[in-house]
């Protein structure tokens, strides 16, 4: 079983629509969850962090976490062509000690059409 | 604010040649440092991480090695490159002693082994 799963896409949405990106994870002990945006040829950029169940909003972005369902999502409202990128979901177990590993999904390619 | 630098930005090397990639972080002390590789069509693979000077943990056995000679400097090396070493190498940092482990990536080095 893959540790962090994402639909590879591509996910195509029209400009101004809501883009919904989903991620599931296998480790129930996971404590921290992150969304990174990666433009083609560039490095990943951290855009959202979420640590507790519920929603967290930052501008046009909303992260949603449901630990019981082992599910985390990212909503992008009023999608813009500049949002076209690959979105990576990452999970941290936070077990303490020397375990600092972030586990990444393979990413979902989002295309926003003008 | 914190800044992370990587060089070189791009590198083309013949098979069997040595490798040295450098990463430095500014604006923070005692960071955790990470080396990742992103191969074409694959996800982010953690290669090494370090929680302090001279402390290196290896995630994947291979012909690469890492060193941390100074608090904010992380070096990735190889004595003899393989074709399979081609990829996008990313250095990242996170705050030490943080239970959340937000990781921030540098601009990356694109390595092509011919």
Tab-separated table of N, CA, C and O in Angstrom, chain B:
chain	number	residue	atom	x	y	z
B	1	UNK	N	14.741	36.995	7.505
B	1	UNK	CA	14.088	35.847	6.889
B	1	UNK	C	15.142	34.825	6.466
B	1	UNK	O	16.317	35.134	6.340
B	2	UNK	N	14.676	33.604	6.282
B	2	UNK	CA	15.581	32.528	5.943
B	2	UNK	C	15.701	32.362	4.428
B	2	UNK	O	14.737	32.536	3.695
B	3	UNK	N	16.894	32.033	3.991
B	3	UNK	CA	17.150	31.815	2.570
B	3	UNK	C	17.985	30.566	2.416
B	3	UNK	O	18.893	30.315	3.202
B	4	UNK	N	17.683	29.795	1.385
B	4	UNK	CA	18.457	28.587	1.115
B	4	UNK	C	19.005	28.672	-0.300
B	4	UNK	O	18.291	29.018	-1.240
B	5	UNK	N	20.278	28.380	-0.429
B	5	UNK	CA	20.962	28.469	-1.707
B	5	UNK	C	21.475	27.099	-2.118
B	5	UNK	O	21.908	26.314	-1.264
B	6	UNK	N	21.462	26.858	-3.414
B	6	UNK	CA	22.055	25.633	-3.942
B	6	UNK	C	22.868	25.992	-5.188
B	6	UNK	O	22.461	26.840	-5.980
B	7	UNK	N	23.985	25.308	-5.359
B	7	UNK	CA	24.724	25.449	-6.604
B	7	UNK	C	25.516	24.202	-6.891
B	7	UNK	O	25.814	23.427	-5.987
B	8	UNK	N	25.755	23.960	-8.195
B	8	UNK	CA	25.298	24.786	-9.305
B	8	UNK	C	23.804	24.571	-9.591
B	8	UNK	O	23.205	23.666	-9.053
B	9	UNK	N	23.252	25.393	-10.470
B	9	UNK	CA	21.845	25.253	-10.838
B	9	UNK	C	21.650	24.089	-11.801
B	9	UNK	O	20.653	23.383	-11.735
B	10	UNK	N	22.577	23.925	-12.718
B	10	UNK	CA	22.533	22.807	-13.662
B	10	UNK	C	23.932	22.224	-13.797
B	10	UNK	O	24.937	22.931	-13.615
B	11	UNK	N	23.963	20.936	-14.121
B	11	UNK	CA	25.247	20.253	-14.216
B	11	UNK	C	25.104	19.088	-15.178
B	11	UNK	O	24.142	18.323	-15.091
B	12	UNK	N	26.056	18.968	-16.100
B	12	UNK	CA	26.115	17.821	-17.011
B	12	UNK	C	27.452	17.144	-16.772
B	12	UNK	O	28.503	17.780	-16.903
B	13	UNK	N	27.385	15.874	-16.386
B	13	UNK	CA	28.592	15.151	-16.020
B	13	UNK	C	28.651	13.809	-16.743
B	13	UNK	O	27.620	13.173	-16.959
B	14	UNK	N	29.851	13.342	-17.087
B	14	UNK	CA	29.964	12.008	-17.693
B	14	UNK	C	29.866	10.917	-16.628
B	14	UNK	O	30.166	11.147	-15.437
B	15	UNK	N	29.431	9.747	-17.057
B	15	UNK	CA	29.398	8.583	-16.168
B	15	UNK	C	30.798	8.347	-15.604
B	15	UNK	O	31.796	8.448	-16.312
B	16	UNK	N	30.843	8.056	-14.309
B	16	UNK	CA	32.118	7.757	-13.667
B	16	UNK	C	32.838	8.960	-13.102
B	16	UNK	O	33.849	8.804	-12.404
B	17	UNK	N	32.319	10.142	-13.347
B	17	UNK	CA	32.960	11.345	-12.817
B	17	UNK	C	32.469	11.613	-11.394
B	17	UNK	O	31.421	11.116	-10.981
B	18	UNK	N	33.209	12.432	-10.636
B	18	UNK	CA	32.772	12.749	-9.272
B	18	UNK	C	31.719	13.849	-9.267
B	18	UNK	O	31.492	14.529	-10.264
B	19	UNK	N	31.090	14.011	-8.093
B	19	UNK	CA	30.027	14.998	-7.950
B	19	UNK	C	30.167	15.701	-6.614
B	19	UNK	O	30.490	15.084	-5.598
B	20	UNK	N	29.901	16.999	-6.621
B	20	UNK	CA	29.803	17.745	-5.371
B	20	UNK	C	28.752	18.831	-5.548
B	20	UNK	O	28.912	19.733	-6.367
B	21	UNK	N	27.674	18.712	-4.784
B	21	UNK	CA	26.611	19.724	-4.781
B	21	UNK	C	26.589	20.370	-3.402
B	21	UNK	O	26.706	19.692	-2.390
B	22	UNK	N	26.391	21.677	-3.391
B	22	UNK	CA	26.448	22.397	-2.125
B	22	UNK	C	25.148	23.125	-1.830
B	22	UNK	O	24.469	23.613	-2.732
B	23	UNK	N	24.830	23.176	-0.567
B	23	UNK	CA	23.616	23.828	-0.090
B	23	UNK	C	23.976	24.644	1.152
B	23	UNK	O	24.670	24.136	2.037
B	24	UNK	N	23.518	25.880	1.204
B	24	UNK	CA	23.729	26.685	2.406
B	24	UNK	C	22.426	27.380	2.780
B	24	UNK	O	21.617	27.729	1.916
B	25	UNK	N	22.232	27.555	4.064
B	25	UNK	CA	21.041	28.206	4.599
B	25	UNK	C	21.465	29.455	5.348
B	25	UNK	O	22.460	29.432	6.076
B	26	UNK	N	20.712	30.521	5.174
B	26	UNK	CA	20.971	31.772	5.889
B	26	UNK	C	19.771	32.136	6.741
B	26	UNK	O	18.633	31.811	6.419
B	27	UNK	N	20.030	32.827	7.829
B	27	UNK	CA	18.944	33.383	8.612
B	27	UNK	C	18.369	32.477	9.672
B	27	UNK	O	17.327	32.784	10.264
B	28	UNK	N	19.019	31.360	9.945
B	28	UNK	CA	18.554	30.464	10.987
B	28	UNK	C	19.746	29.707	11.552
B	28	UNK	O	20.783	29.612	10.896
B	29	UNK	N	19.591	29.187	12.744
B	29	UNK	CA	20.657	28.400	13.369
B	29	UNK	C	20.142	27.004	13.669
B	29	UNK	O	18.955	26.801	13.916
B	30	UNK	N	21.068	26.060	13.663
B	30	UNK	CA	20.763	24.656	13.986
B	30	UNK	C	19.591	24.090	13.172
B	30	UNK	O	18.710	23.434	13.728
B	31	UNK	N	19.574	24.351	11.860
B	31	UNK	CA	18.472	23.769	11.083
B	31	UNK	C	18.672	22.276	10.873
B	31	UNK	O	19.800	21.773	10.941
B	32	UNK	N	17.568	21.578	10.626
B	32	UNK	CA	17.665	20.236	10.064
B	32	UNK	C	17.813	20.416	8.555
B	32	UNK	O	17.166	21.278	7.961
B	33	UNK	N	18.674	19.613	7.963
B	33	UNK	CA	18.929	19.745	6.526
B	33	UNK	C	18.665	18.419	5.829
B	33	UNK	O	18.891	17.349	6.410
B	34	UNK	N	18.210	18.515	4.585
B	34	UNK	CA	17.777	17.333	3.836
B	34	UNK	C	18.266	17.412	2.392
B	34	UNK	O	18.322	18.493	1.804
B	35	UNK	N	18.580	16.249	1.835
B	35	UNK	CA	18.803	16.116	0.393
B	35	UNK	C	17.735	15.194	-0.172
B	35	UNK	O	17.544	14.074	0.323
B	36	UNK	N	17.062	15.671	-1.225
B	36	UNK	CA	16.076	14.881	-1.943
B	36	UNK	C	16.511	14.759	-3.402
B	36	UNK	O	17.226	15.616	-3.932
B	37	UNK	N	16.006	13.719	-4.057
B	37	UNK	CA	16.149	13.607	-5.500
B	37	UNK	C	14.762	13.398	-6.093
B	37	UNK	O	13.950	12.633	-5.564
B	38	UNK	N	14.532	14.091	-7.194
B	38	UNK	CA	13.277	13.937	-7.925
B	38	UNK	C	13.643	13.519	-9.339
B	38	UNK	O	14.138	14.318	-10.131
B	39	UNK	N	13.424	12.248	-9.654
B	39	UNK	CA	13.704	11.749	-10.991
B	39	UNK	C	12.466	11.945	-11.857
B	39	UNK	O	11.342	12.058	-11.346
B	40	UNK	N	12.677	11.994	-13.157
B	40	UNK	CA	11.578	12.231	-14.099
B	40	UNK	C	10.470	11.210	-13.888
B	40	UNK	O	10.729	10.003	-13.877
B	41	UNK	N	9.247	11.717	-13.692
B	41	UNK	CA	8.105	10.834	-13.552
B	41	UNK	C	7.999	10.143	-12.206
B	41	UNK	O	7.124	9.299	-12.009
B	42	UNK	N	8.876	10.511	-11.288
B	42	UNK	CA	8.836	9.875	-9.967
B	42	UNK	C	8.670	10.930	-8.883
B	42	UNK	O	8.845	12.116	-9.107
B	43	UNK	N	8.346	10.482	-7.716
B	43	UNK	CA	8.141	11.397	-6.604
B	43	UNK	C	9.449	11.822	-5.972
B	43	UNK	O	10.541	11.450	-6.402
B	44	UNK	N	9.331	12.611	-4.924
B	44	UNK	CA	10.494	13.063	-4.176
B	44	UNK	C	11.034	11.931	-3.318
B	44	UNK	O	10.305	11.325	-2.537
B	45	UNK	N	12.310	11.686	-3.445
B	45	UNK	CA	12.966	10.624	-2.684
B	45	UNK	C	13.956	11.241	-1.713
B	45	UNK	O	14.880	11.948	-2.128
B	46	UNK	N	13.761	11.003	-0.422
B	46	UNK	CA	14.699	11.508	0.572
B	46	UNK	C	15.976	10.682	0.523
B	46	UNK	O	15.939	9.456	0.601
B	47	UNK	N	17.106	11.363	0.368
B	47	UNK	CA	18.404	10.684	0.295
B	47	UNK	C	19.121	10.716	1.649
B	47	UNK	O	19.583	9.691	2.142
B	48	UNK	N	19.244	11.905	2.217
B	48	UNK	CA	19.962	12.081	3.482
B	48	UNK	C	19.288	13.177	4.295
B	48	UNK	O	18.675	14.074	3.744
B	49	UNK	N	19.448	13.083	5.609
B	49	UNK	CA	19.083	14.218	6.440
B	49	UNK	C	20.085	14.350	7.572
B	49	UNK	O	20.789	13.386	7.926
B	50	UNK	N	20.136	15.574	8.112
B	50	UNK	CA	21.126	15.881	9.144
B	50	UNK	C	20.500	16.775	10.204
B	50	UNK	O	19.868	17.775	9.877
B	51	UNK	N	20.714	16.422	11.466
B	51	UNK	CA	20.183	17.232	12.559
B	51	UNK	C	21.271	18.063	13.224
B	51	UNK	O	20.988	18.821	14.153
B	52	UNK	N	22.517	17.922	12.754
B	52	UNK	CA	23.598	18.718	13.316
B	52	UNK	C	24.903	18.462	12.580
B	52	UNK	O	24.996	17.548	11.751
B	53	UNK	N	25.910	19.249	12.912
B	53	UNK	CA	27.218	19.128	12.265
B	53	UNK	C	27.730	17.711	12.427
B	53	UNK	O	27.752	17.159	13.543
B	54	UNK	N	28.150	17.130	11.310
B	54	UNK	CA	28.710	15.783	11.325
B	54	UNK	C	27.712	14.662	11.515
B	54	UNK	O	28.097	13.488	11.521
B	55	UNK	N	26.435	14.983	11.690
B	55	UNK	CA	25.398	13.954	11.906
B	55	UNK	C	24.607	13.756	10.612
B	55	UNK	O	23.859	14.644	10.204
B	56	UNK	N	24.784	12.604	9.999
B	56	UNK	CA	24.145	12.304	8.725
B	56	UNK	C	23.393	10.989	8.851
B	56	UNK	O	23.947	9.997	9.336
B	57	UNK	N	22.144	11.004	8.385
B	57	UNK	CA	21.373	9.769	8.305
B	57	UNK	C	21.060	9.491	6.842
B	57	UNK	O	20.636	10.398	6.119
B	58	UNK	N	21.283	8.265	6.425
B	58	UNK	CA	21.067	7.878	5.041
B	58	UNK	C	19.755	7.110	4.927
B	58	UNK	O	19.486	6.218	5.731
B	59	UNK	N	18.953	7.505	3.946
B	59	UNK	CA	17.675	6.827	3.739
B	59	UNK	C	17.767	5.742	2.679
B	59	UNK	O	17.033	4.767	2.726
B	60	UNK	N	18.634	5.930	1.711
B	60	UNK	CA	18.698	5.002	0.580
B	60	UNK	C	20.161	4.653	0.315
B	60	UNK	O	20.946	5.532	0.007
B	61	UNK	N	20.539	3.374	0.427
B	61	UNK	CA	21.929	2.992	0.144
B	61	UNK	C	22.231	3.128	-1.342
B	61	UNK	O	21.476	2.657	-2.171
B	62	UNK	N	23.291	3.810	-1.671
B	62	UNK	CA	23.627	4.046	-3.070
B	62	UNK	C	25.033	4.629	-3.117
B	62	UNK	O	25.714	4.688	-2.115
B	63	UNK	N	25.431	5.103	-4.283
B	63	UNK	CA	26.802	5.589	-4.426
B	63	UNK	C	26.924	7.061	-4.085
B	63	UNK	O	27.876	7.711	-4.489
B	64	UNK	N	25.964	7.615	-3.348
B	64	UNK	CA	26.027	8.999	-2.922
B	64	UNK	C	26.372	9.077	-1.442
B	64	UNK	O	26.091	8.149	-0.681
B	65	UNK	N	26.953	10.199	-1.046
B	65	UNK	CA	27.234	10.445	0.362
B	65	UNK	C	26.940	11.903	0.660
B	65	UNK	O	26.815	12.726	-0.252
B	66	UNK	N	26.791	12.224	1.928
B	66	UNK	CA	26.520	13.597	2.331
B	66	UNK	C	27.411	13.958	3.501
B	66	UNK	O	27.825	13.098	4.275
B	67	UNK	N	27.678	15.249	3.613
B	67	UNK	CA	28.460	15.738	4.737
B	67	UNK	C	27.912	17.085	5.179
B	67	UNK	O	27.290	17.818	4.396
B	68	UNK	N	28.134	17.382	6.446
B	68	UNK	CA	27.695	18.663	7.010
B	68	UNK	C	28.874	19.226	7.801
B	68	UNK	O	28.983	19.009	9.006
B	69	UNK	N	29.760	19.940	7.104
B	69	UNK	CA	30.963	20.450	7.771
B	69	UNK	C	30.707	21.668	8.654
B	69	UNK	O	31.479	21.933	9.577
B	70	UNK	N	29.642	22.409	8.375
B	70	UNK	CA	29.274	23.580	9.168
B	70	UNK	C	27.773	23.543	9.447
B	70	UNK	O	27.028	22.816	8.782
B	71	UNK	N	27.346	24.342	10.395
B	71	UNK	CA	25.955	24.300	10.845
B	71	UNK	C	24.960	24.502	9.714
B	71	UNK	O	23.897	23.854	9.676
B	72	UNK	N	25.275	25.407	8.779
B	72	UNK	CA	24.316	25.746	7.746
B	72	UNK	C	24.793	25.342	6.347
B	72	UNK	O	24.378	25.933	5.353
B	73	UNK	N	25.648	24.347	6.279
B	73	UNK	CA	26.175	23.877	5.004
B	73	UNK	C	25.989	22.375	4.879
B	73	UNK	O	26.324	21.609	5.796
B	74	UNK	N	25.468	21.969	3.736
B	74	UNK	CA	25.191	20.556	3.495
B	74	UNK	C	25.701	20.219	2.108
B	74	UNK	O	25.420	20.939	1.145
B	75	UNK	N	26.474	19.148	2.000
B	75	UNK	CA	27.120	18.805	0.734
B	75	UNK	C	26.736	17.393	0.328
B	75	UNK	O	26.736	16.476	1.172
B	76	UNK	N	26.409	17.223	-0.927
B	76	UNK	CA	26.108	15.909	-1.493
B	76	UNK	C	27.232	15.540	-2.457
B	76	UNK	O	27.604	16.351	-3.306
B	77	UNK	N	27.752	14.329	-2.317
B	77	UNK	CA	28.912	13.937	-3.110
B	77	UNK	C	28.745	12.543	-3.690
B	77	UNK	O	27.946	11.738	-3.201
B	78	UNK	N	29.547	12.307	-4.722
B	78	UNK	CA	29.681	10.965	-5.269
B	78	UNK	C	31.088	10.823	-5.828
B	78	UNK	O	31.641	11.778	-6.376
B	79	UNK	N	31.650	9.646	-5.702
B	79	UNK	CA	32.978	9.408	-6.271
B	79	UNK	C	32.876	9.043	-7.740
B	79	UNK	O	33.734	9.400	-8.546
B	80	UNK	N	31.798	8.310	-8.098
B	80	UNK	CA	31.623	7.893	-9.483
B	80	UNK	C	30.144	7.907	-9.835
B	80	UNK	O	29.373	7.079	-9.338
B	81	UNK	N	29.744	8.808	-10.705
B	81	UNK	CA	28.343	8.942	-11.074
B	81	UNK	C	27.881	7.798	-11.984
B	81	UNK	O	28.632	7.308	-12.834
B	82	UNK	N	26.614	7.424	-11.796
B	82	UNK	CA	25.947	6.449	-12.646
B	82	UNK	C	24.894	7.169	-13.484
B	82	UNK	O	24.433	8.262	-13.124
B	83	UNK	N	24.484	6.536	-14.585
B	83	UNK	CA	23.416	7.128	-15.394
B	83	UNK	C	22.158	7.363	-14.551
B	83	UNK	O	21.465	8.371	-14.715
B	84	UNK	N	21.900	6.432	-13.641
B	84	UNK	CA	20.691	6.513	-12.819
B	84	UNK	C	20.735	7.641	-11.794
B	84	UNK	O	19.748	7.898	-11.108
B	85	UNK	N	21.869	8.322	-11.684
B	85	UNK	CA	21.963	9.453	-10.749
B	85	UNK	C	21.383	10.736	-11.339
B	85	UNK	O	21.256	11.738	-10.630
B	86	UNK	N	21.014	10.712	-12.597
B	86	UNK	CA	20.401	11.901	-13.197
B	86	UNK	C	19.107	12.245	-12.470
B	86	UNK	O	18.351	11.366	-12.064
B	87	UNK	N	18.873	13.541	-12.319
B	87	UNK	CA	17.642	13.966	-11.653
B	87	UNK	C	17.753	15.382	-11.151
B	87	UNK	O	18.744	16.078	-11.402
B	88	UNK	N	16.722	15.777	-10.441
B	88	UNK	CA	16.636	17.114	-9.859
B	88	UNK	C	16.934	16.963	-8.367
B	88	UNK	O	16.182	16.325	-7.636
B	89	UNK	N	18.038	17.544	-7.924
B	89	UNK	CA	18.459	17.400	-6.531
B	89	UNK	C	18.045	18.634	-5.737
B	89	UNK	O	18.382	19.769	-6.093
B	90	UNK	N	17.339	18.369	-4.676
B	90	UNK	CA	16.776	19.440	-3.874
B	90	UNK	C	17.292	19.369	-2.455
B	90	UNK	O	17.278	18.305	-1.829
B	91	UNK	N	17.741	20.496	-1.959
B	91	UNK	CA	18.110	20.636	-0.560
B	91	UNK	C	16.948	21.314	0.161
B	91	UNK	O	16.271	22.188	-0.411
B	92	UNK	N	16.698	20.913	1.373
B	92	UNK	CA	15.620	21.521	2.151
B	92	UNK	C	16.079	21.713	3.588
B	92	UNK	O	17.015	21.055	4.049
B	93	UNK	N	15.416	22.618	4.292
B	93	UNK	CA	15.712	22.823	5.698
B	93	UNK	C	14.418	22.882	6.507
B	93	UNK	O	13.356	23.194	5.983
B	94	UNK	N	14.528	22.552	7.769
B	94	UNK	CA	13.420	22.743	8.694
B	94	UNK	C	13.996	23.197	10.024
B	94	UNK	O	15.188	23.011	10.283
B	95	UNK	N	13.146	23.786	10.854
B	95	UNK	CA	13.621	24.260	12.151
B	95	UNK	C	13.931	23.062	13.035
B	95	UNK	O	13.120	22.131	13.147
B	96	UNK	N	15.081	23.091	13.676
B	96	UNK	CA	15.427	22.021	14.589
B	96	UNK	C	14.485	22.014	15.774
B	96	UNK	O	13.916	23.023	16.136
B	97	UNK	N	14.301	20.871	16.373
B	97	UNK	CA	13.466	20.695	17.562
B	97	UNK	C	12.009	21.084	17.336
B	97	UNK	O	11.279	21.371	18.268
B	98	UNK	N	11.584	21.121	16.073
B	98	UNK	CA	10.185	21.428	15.783
B	98	UNK	C	9.407	20.127	15.648
B	98	UNK	O	9.868	19.185	15.021
B	99	UNK	N	8.238	20.092	16.241
B	99	UNK	CA	7.428	18.882	16.121
B	99	UNK	C	6.576	18.892	14.860
B	99	UNK	O	5.883	17.932	14.576
B	100	UNK	N	6.629	19.980	14.092
B	100	UNK	CA	5.781	20.071	12.910
B	100	UNK	C	6.533	19.787	11.619
B	100	UNK	O	5.956	19.357	10.661
B	101	UNK	N	7.826	20.093	11.620
B	101	UNK	CA	8.694	19.711	10.499
B	101	UNK	C	8.287	20.331	9.174
B	101	UNK	O	8.310	19.662	8.140
B	102	UNK	N	7.916	21.619	9.165
B	102	UNK	CA	7.730	22.301	7.884
B	102	UNK	C	9.083	22.360	7.191
B	102	UNK	O	10.054	22.844	7.773
B	103	UNK	N	9.123	21.888	5.958
B	103	UNK	CA	10.372	21.878	5.223
B	103	UNK	C	10.291	22.878	4.066
B	103	UNK	O	9.281	22.958	3.372
B	104	UNK	N	11.399	23.577	3.867
B	104	UNK	CA	11.479	24.607	2.833
B	104	UNK	C	12.610	24.245	1.871
B	104	UNK	O	13.730	23.963	2.312
B	105	UNK	N	12.301	24.288	0.591
B	105	UNK	CA	13.227	23.791	-0.412
B	105	UNK	C	14.060	24.904	-1.039
B	105	UNK	O	13.599	26.044	-1.194
B	106	UNK	N	15.277	24.542	-1.417
B	106	UNK	CA	16.104	25.419	-2.219
B	106	UNK	C	15.709	25.331	-3.678
B	106	UNK	O	14.805	24.574	-4.044
B	107	UNK	N	16.404	26.093	-4.546
B	107	UNK	CA	16.031	26.128	-5.960
B	107	UNK	C	16.371	24.873	-6.745
B	107	UNK	O	15.848	24.668	-7.835
B	108	UNK	N	17.242	24.029	-6.200
B	108	UNK	CA	17.540	22.759	-6.844
B	108	UNK	C	18.708	22.802	-7.814
B	108	UNK	O	19.100	23.852	-8.314
B	109	UNK	N	19.262	21.615	-8.053
B	109	UNK	CA	20.310	21.408	-9.062
B	109	UNK	C	19.827	20.320	-10.011
B	109	UNK	O	19.500	19.221	-9.582
B	110	UNK	N	19.793	20.651	-11.286
B	110	UNK	CA	19.381	19.654	-12.278
B	110	UNK	C	20.639	18.981	-12.807
B	110	UNK	O	21.476	19.619	-13.448
B	111	UNK	N	20.780	17.694	-12.529
B	111	UNK	CA	21.953	16.923	-12.902
B	111	UNK	C	21.618	15.966	-14.040
B	111	UNK	O	20.670	15.194	-13.948
B	112	UNK	N	22.419	16.033	-15.084
B	112	UNK	CA	22.304	15.088	-16.195
B	112	UNK	C	23.611	14.322	-16.295
B	112	UNK	O	24.682	14.933	-16.419
B	113	UNK	N	23.514	13.001	-16.221
B	113	UNK	CA	24.693	12.151	-16.342
B	113	UNK	C	24.642	11.488	-17.717
B	113	UNK	O	23.649	10.832	-18.071
B	114	UNK	N	25.685	11.678	-18.498
B	114	UNK	CA	25.703	11.151	-19.874
B	114	UNK	C	26.671	9.986	-20.016
B	114	UNK	O	27.691	9.931	-19.304
